[in-house]
Amino acid sequence: MTQIHHTHAGELPPCGEGHPARHIEDRRSAQAGGGHFIECQCRKTAKHPTFEEAAKEWCGALRARVPRWVQREREDAKVLQFVLPLAGRKP
């Protein structure tokens, strides 16, 4: 299955009809039509490379503020990578 439904600590604002928003990630490559989008029963955003961009489109269409937890979640997801030398190789 290439699409997964993400659950988050907070909720995105519902659409104008009151339908709950769902964050879906299509795990195919961007060239194959993958990306993050938000949908409900009556509407759907375009696919974006990040959840934050999809949330901005969703909230912008509803004229609502992007919840603070969306930005905090992105900051929590940052990963630091360190270059580790392999045995017998010089960095």
PDB file of N, CA, C and O in Angstrom, residues 46-88:
ATOM      1  N   ALA A  46      -3.858  19.743  -2.889  1.00  0.00           N
ATOM      2  CA  ALA A  46      -2.889  19.183  -3.834  1.00  0.00           C
ATOM      3  C   ALA A  46      -1.836  18.426  -3.027  1.00  0.00           C
ATOM      4  O   ALA A  46      -1.741  18.579  -1.809  1.00  0.00           O
ATOM      5  N   LYS A  47      -1.039  17.610  -3.684  1.00  0.00           N
ATOM      6  CA  LYS A  47       0.030  16.883  -2.992  1.00  0.00           C
ATOM      7  C   LYS A  47       1.244  17.801  -2.853  1.00  0.00           C
ATOM      8  O   LYS A  47       1.606  18.518  -3.777  1.00  0.00           O
ATOM      9  N   HIS A  48       1.843  17.750  -1.660  1.00  0.00           N
ATOM     10  CA  HIS A  48       2.984  18.598  -1.332  1.00  0.00           C
ATOM     11  C   HIS A  48       4.126  17.731  -0.808  1.00  0.00           C
ATOM     12  O   HIS A  48       3.888  16.659  -0.255  1.00  0.00           O
ATOM     13  N   PRO A  49       5.374  18.222  -0.918  1.00  0.00           N
ATOM     14  CA  PRO A  49       6.514  17.450  -0.415  1.00  0.00           C
ATOM     15  C   PRO A  49       6.504  17.287   1.108  1.00  0.00           C
ATOM     16  O   PRO A  49       7.034  16.329   1.633  1.00  0.00           O
ATOM     17  N   THR A  50       5.884  18.230   1.847  1.00  0.00           N
ATOM     18  CA  THR A  50       5.870  18.143   3.305  1.00  0.00           C
ATOM     19  C   THR A  50       4.447  18.305   3.831  1.00  0.00           C
ATOM     20  O   THR A  50       3.591  18.927   3.191  1.00  0.00           O
ATOM     21  N   PHE A  51       4.225  17.768   5.027  1.00  0.00           N
ATOM     22  CA  PHE A  51       2.927  17.912   5.686  1.00  0.00           C
ATOM     23  C   PHE A  51       2.641  19.378   5.995  1.00  0.00           C
ATOM     24  O   PHE A  51       1.517  19.841   5.860  1.00  0.00           O
ATOM     25  N   GLU A  52       3.665  20.113   6.392  1.00  0.00           N
ATOM     26  CA  GLU A  52       3.470  21.525   6.752  1.00  0.00           C
ATOM     27  C   GLU A  52       2.901  22.326   5.571  1.00  0.00           C
ATOM     28  O   GLU A  52       2.006  23.141   5.750  1.00  0.00           O
ATOM     29  N   GLU A  53       3.410  22.086   4.379  1.00  0.00           N
ATOM     30  CA  GLU A  53       2.902  22.796   3.196  1.00  0.00           C
ATOM     31  C   GLU A  53       1.453  22.422   2.906  1.00  0.00           C
ATOM     32  O   GLU A  53       0.638  23.283   2.546  1.00  0.00           O
ATOM     33  N   ALA A  54       1.113  21.155   3.069  1.00  0.00           N
ATOM     34  CA  ALA A  54      -0.270  20.718   2.867  1.00  0.00           C
ATOM     35  C   ALA A  54      -1.190  21.361   3.905  1.00  0.00           C
ATOM     36  O   ALA A  54      -2.304  21.794   3.583  1.00  0.00           O
ATOM     37  N   ALA A  55      -0.716  21.456   5.161  1.00  0.00           N
ATOM     38  CA  ALA A  55      -1.507  22.083   6.225  1.00  0.00           C
ATOM     39  C   ALA A  55      -1.716  23.568   5.937  1.00  0.00           C
ATOM     40  O   ALA A  55      -2.801  24.106   6.192  1.00  0.00           O
ATOM     41  N   LYS A  56      -0.693  24.232   5.395  1.00  0.00           N
ATOM     42  CA  LYS A  56      -0.842  25.648   5.048  1.00  0.00           C
ATOM     43  C   LYS A  56      -1.904  25.839   3.971  1.00  0.00           C
ATOM     44  O   LYS A  56      -2.717  26.751   4.047  1.00  0.00           O
ATOM     45  N   GLU A  57      -1.910  24.967   2.960  1.00  0.00           N
ATOM     46  CA  GLU A  57      -2.931  25.072   1.917  1.00  0.00           C
ATOM     47  C   GLU A  57      -4.321  24.828   2.493  1.00  0.00           C
ATOM     48  O   GLU A  57      -5.264  25.549   2.191  1.00  0.00           O
ATOM     49  N   TRP A  58      -4.458  23.798   3.329  1.00  0.00           N
ATOM     50  CA  TRP A  58      -5.748  23.452   3.932  1.00  0.00           C
ATOM     51  C   TRP A  58      -6.290  24.623   4.755  1.00  0.00           C
ATOM     52  O   TRP A  58      -7.422  25.047   4.583  1.00  0.00           O
ATOM     53  N   CYS A  59      -5.464  25.137   5.639  1.00  0.00           N
ATOM     54  CA  CYS A  59      -5.889  26.234   6.509  1.00  0.00           C
ATOM     55  C   CYS A  59      -6.111  27.519   5.726  1.00  0.00           C
ATOM     56  O   CYS A  59      -7.019  28.289   6.034  1.00  0.00           O
ATOM     57  N   GLY A  60      -5.298  27.750   4.689  1.00  0.00           N
ATOM     58  CA  GLY A  60      -5.486  28.939   3.864  1.00  0.00           C
ATOM     59  C   GLY A  60      -6.816  28.930   3.132  1.00  0.00           C
ATOM     60  O   GLY A  60      -7.497  29.948   3.018  1.00  0.00           O
ATOM     61  N   ALA A  61      -7.231  27.770   2.640  1.00  0.00           N
ATOM     62  CA  ALA A  61      -8.516  27.652   1.946  1.00  0.00           C
ATOM     63  C   ALA A  61      -9.680  27.883   2.903  1.00  0.00           C
ATOM     64  O   ALA A  61     -10.738  28.375   2.499  1.00  0.00           O
ATOM     65  N   LEU A  62      -9.480  27.552   4.172  1.00  0.00           N
ATOM     66  CA  LEU A  62     -10.538  27.728   5.174  1.00  0.00           C
ATOM     67  C   LEU A  62     -10.441  29.066   5.885  1.00  0.00           C
ATOM     68  O   LEU A  62     -11.261  29.366   6.760  1.00  0.00           O
ATOM     69  N   ARG A  63      -9.404  29.837   5.545  1.00  0.00           N
ATOM     70  CA  ARG A  63      -9.133  31.114   6.210  1.00  0.00           C
ATOM     71  C   ARG A  63      -8.971  30.924   7.720  1.00  0.00           C
ATOM     72  O   ARG A  63      -9.522  31.671   8.524  1.00  0.00           O
ATOM     73  N   ALA A  64      -8.224  29.896   8.057  1.00  0.00           N
ATOM     74  CA  ALA A  64      -7.942  29.585   9.462  1.00  0.00           C
ATOM     75  C   ALA A  64      -6.436  29.620   9.675  1.00  0.00           C
ATOM     76  O   ALA A  64      -5.662  29.477   8.732  1.00  0.00           O
ATOM     77  N   ARG A  65      -6.037  29.813  10.897  1.00  0.00           N
ATOM     78  CA  ARG A  65      -4.608  29.787  11.229  1.00  0.00           C
ATOM     79  C   ARG A  65      -4.102  28.355  11.240  1.00  0.00           C
ATOM     80  O   ARG A  65      -4.808  27.436  11.643  1.00  0.00           O
ATOM     81  N   VAL A  66      -2.849  28.206  10.833  1.00  0.00           N
ATOM     82  CA  VAL A  66      -2.205  26.895  10.928  1.00  0.00           C
ATOM     83  C   VAL A  66      -1.908  26.660  12.405  1.00  0.00           C
ATOM     84  O   VAL A  66      -1.298  27.500  13.058  1.00  0.00           O
ATOM     85  N   PRO A  67      -2.380  25.547  12.965  1.00  0.00           N
ATOM     86  CA  PRO A  67      -2.133  25.295  14.391  1.00  0.00           C
ATOM     87  C   PRO A  67      -0.643  25.252  14.718  1.00  0.00           C
ATOM     88  O   PRO A  67       0.176  24.814  13.913  1.00  0.00           O
ATOM     89  N   ARG A  68      -0.300  25.687  15.908  1.00  0.00           N
ATOM     90  CA  ARG A  68       1.110  25.722  16.321  1.00  0.00           C
ATOM     91  C   ARG A  68       1.731  24.338  16.366  1.00  0.00           C
ATOM     92  O   ARG A  68       2.914  24.180  16.132  1.00  0.00           O
ATOM     93  N   TRP A  69       0.939  23.317  16.664  1.00  0.00           N
ATOM     94  CA  TRP A  69       1.508  21.972  16.772  1.00  0.00           C
ATOM     95  C   TRP A  69       2.062  21.494  15.435  1.00  0.00           C
ATOM     96  O   TRP A  69       2.954  20.659  15.413  1.00  0.00           O
ATOM     97  N   VAL A  70       1.576  22.034  14.315  1.00  0.00           N
ATOM     98  CA  VAL A  70       2.094  21.636  13.004  1.00  0.00           C
ATOM     99  C   VAL A  70       3.558  22.035  12.885  1.00  0.00           C
ATOM    100  O   VAL A  70       4.401  21.245  12.462  1.00  0.00           O
ATOM    101  N   GLN A  71       3.881  23.259  13.277  1.00  0.00           N
ATOM    102  CA  GLN A  71       5.265  23.719  13.211  1.00  0.00           C
ATOM    103  C   GLN A  71       6.138  23.011  14.230  1.00  0.00           C
ATOM    104  O   GLN A  71       7.268  22.661  13.944  1.00  0.00           O
ATOM    105  N   ARG A  72       5.623  22.767  15.432  1.00  0.00           N
ATOM    106  CA  ARG A  72       6.396  22.063  16.451  1.00  0.00           C
ATOM    107  C   ARG A  72       6.702  20.641  16.007  1.00  0.00           C
ATOM    108  O   ARG A  72       7.776  20.134  16.260  1.00  0.00           O
ATOM    109  N   GLU A  73       5.737  20.006  15.350  1.00  0.00           N
ATOM    110  CA  GLU A  73       5.954  18.634  14.896  1.00  0.00           C
ATOM    111  C   GLU A  73       7.088  18.574  13.884  1.00  0.00           C
ATOM    112  O   GLU A  73       7.891  17.663  13.888  1.00  0.00           O
ATOM    113  N   ARG A  74       7.174  19.561  13.004  1.00  0.00           N
ATOM    114  CA  ARG A  74       8.260  19.596  12.026  1.00  0.00           C
ATOM    115  C   ARG A  74       9.603  19.770  12.730  1.00  0.00           C
ATOM    116  O   ARG A  74      10.582  19.129  12.389  1.00  0.00           O
ATOM    117  N   GLU A  75       9.641  20.639  13.726  1.00  0.00           N
ATOM    118  CA  GLU A  75      10.892  20.852  14.456  1.00  0.00           C
ATOM    119  C   GLU A  75      11.310  19.601  15.224  1.00  0.00           C
ATOM    120  O   GLU A  75      12.486  19.297  15.327  1.00  0.00           O
ATOM    121  N   ASP A  76      10.341  18.853  15.742  1.00  0.00           N
ATOM    122  CA  ASP A  76      10.651  17.622  16.470  1.00  0.00           C
ATOM    123  C   ASP A  76      11.171  16.540  15.534  1.00  0.00           C
ATOM    124  O   ASP A  76      11.853  15.628  15.958  1.00  0.00           O
ATOM    125  N   ALA A  77      10.832  16.626  14.250  1.00  0.00           N
ATOM    126  CA  ALA A  77      11.216  15.586  13.298  1.00  0.00           C
ATOM    127  C   ALA A  77      12.621  15.785  12.733  1.00  0.00           C
ATOM    128  O   ALA A  77      13.096  14.945  11.982  1.00  0.00           O
ATOM    129  N   LYS A  78      13.276  16.872  13.082  1.00  0.00           N
ATOM    130  CA  LYS A  78      14.621  17.110  12.560  1.00  0.00           C
ATOM    131  C   LYS A  78      15.585  16.051  13.079  1.00  0.00           C
ATOM    132  O   LYS A  78      15.559  15.693  14.246  1.00  0.00           O
ATOM    133  N   VAL A  79      16.410  15.575  12.201  1.00  0.00           N
ATOM    134  CA  VAL A  79      17.377  14.541  12.558  1.00  0.00           C
ATOM    135  C   VAL A  79      18.767  15.064  12.236  1.00  0.00           C
ATOM    136  O   VAL A  79      19.012  15.560  11.146  1.00  0.00           O
ATOM    137  N   LEU A  80      19.654  14.932  13.191  1.00  0.00           N
ATOM    138  CA  LEU A  80      21.038  15.326  12.958  1.00  0.00           C
ATOM    139  C   LEU A  80      21.807  14.124  12.445  1.00  0.00           C
ATOM    140  O   LEU A  80      21.671  13.023  12.962  1.00  0.00           O
ATOM    141  N   GLN A  81      22.599  14.347  11.426  1.00  0.00           N
ATOM    142  CA  GLN A  81      23.420  13.275  10.896  1.00  0.00           C
ATOM    143  C   GLN A  81      24.884  13.644  11.073  1.00  0.00           C
ATOM    144  O   GLN A  81      25.288  14.762  10.803  1.00  0.00           O
ATOM    145  N   PHE A  82      25.645  12.684  11.514  1.00  0.00           N
ATOM    146  CA  PHE A  82      27.065  12.877  11.702  1.00  0.00           C
ATOM    147  C   PHE A  82      27.811  11.946  10.760  1.00  0.00           C
ATOM    148  O   PHE A  82      27.422  10.795  10.579  1.00  0.00           O
ATOM    149  N   VAL A  83      28.876  12.440  10.188  1.00  0.00           N
ATOM    150  CA  VAL A  83      29.695  11.609   9.316  1.00  0.00           C
ATOM    151  C   VAL A  83      30.549  10.721  10.207  1.00  0.00           C
ATOM    152  O   VAL A  83      31.298  11.200  11.056  1.00  0.00           O
ATOM    153  N   LEU A  84      30.399   9.427  10.030  1.00  0.00           N
ATOM    154  CA  LEU A  84      31.171   8.472  10.820  1.00  0.00           C
ATOM    155  C   LEU A  84      32.177   7.796   9.898  1.00  0.00           C
ATOM    156  O   LEU A  84      31.794   7.213   8.881  1.00  0.00           O
ATOM    157  N   PRO A  85      33.444   7.883  10.236  1.00  0.00           N
ATOM    158  CA  PRO A  85      34.435   7.249   9.386  1.00  0.00           C
ATOM    159  C   PRO A  85      34.348   5.720   9.473  1.00  0.00           C
ATOM    160  O   PRO A  85      34.054   5.172  10.528  1.00  0.00           O
ATOM    161  N   LEU A  86      34.543   5.059   8.342  1.00  0.00           N
ATOM    162  CA  LEU A  86      34.566   3.597   8.315  1.00  0.00           C
ATOM    163  C   LEU A  86      35.937   3.116   8.745  1.00  0.00           C
ATOM    164  O   LEU A  86      36.943   3.797   8.559  1.00  0.00           O
ATOM    165  N   ALA A  87      35.978   1.939   9.303  1.00  0.00           N
ATOM    166  CA  ALA A  87      37.248   1.374   9.772  1.00  0.00           C
ATOM    167  C   ALA A  87      38.214   1.262   8.600  1.00  0.00           C
ATOM    168  O   ALA A  87      37.867   0.765   7.538  1.00  0.00           O
ATOM    169  N   GLY A  88      39.417   1.752   8.779  1.00  0.00           N
ATOM    170  CA  GLY A  88      40.437   1.666   7.746  1.00  0.00           C
ATOM    171  C   GLY A  88      40.381   2.769   6.707  1.00  0.00           C
ATOM    172  O   GLY A  88      41.187   2.810   5.798  1.00  0.00           O
TER     173      GLY A  88
END
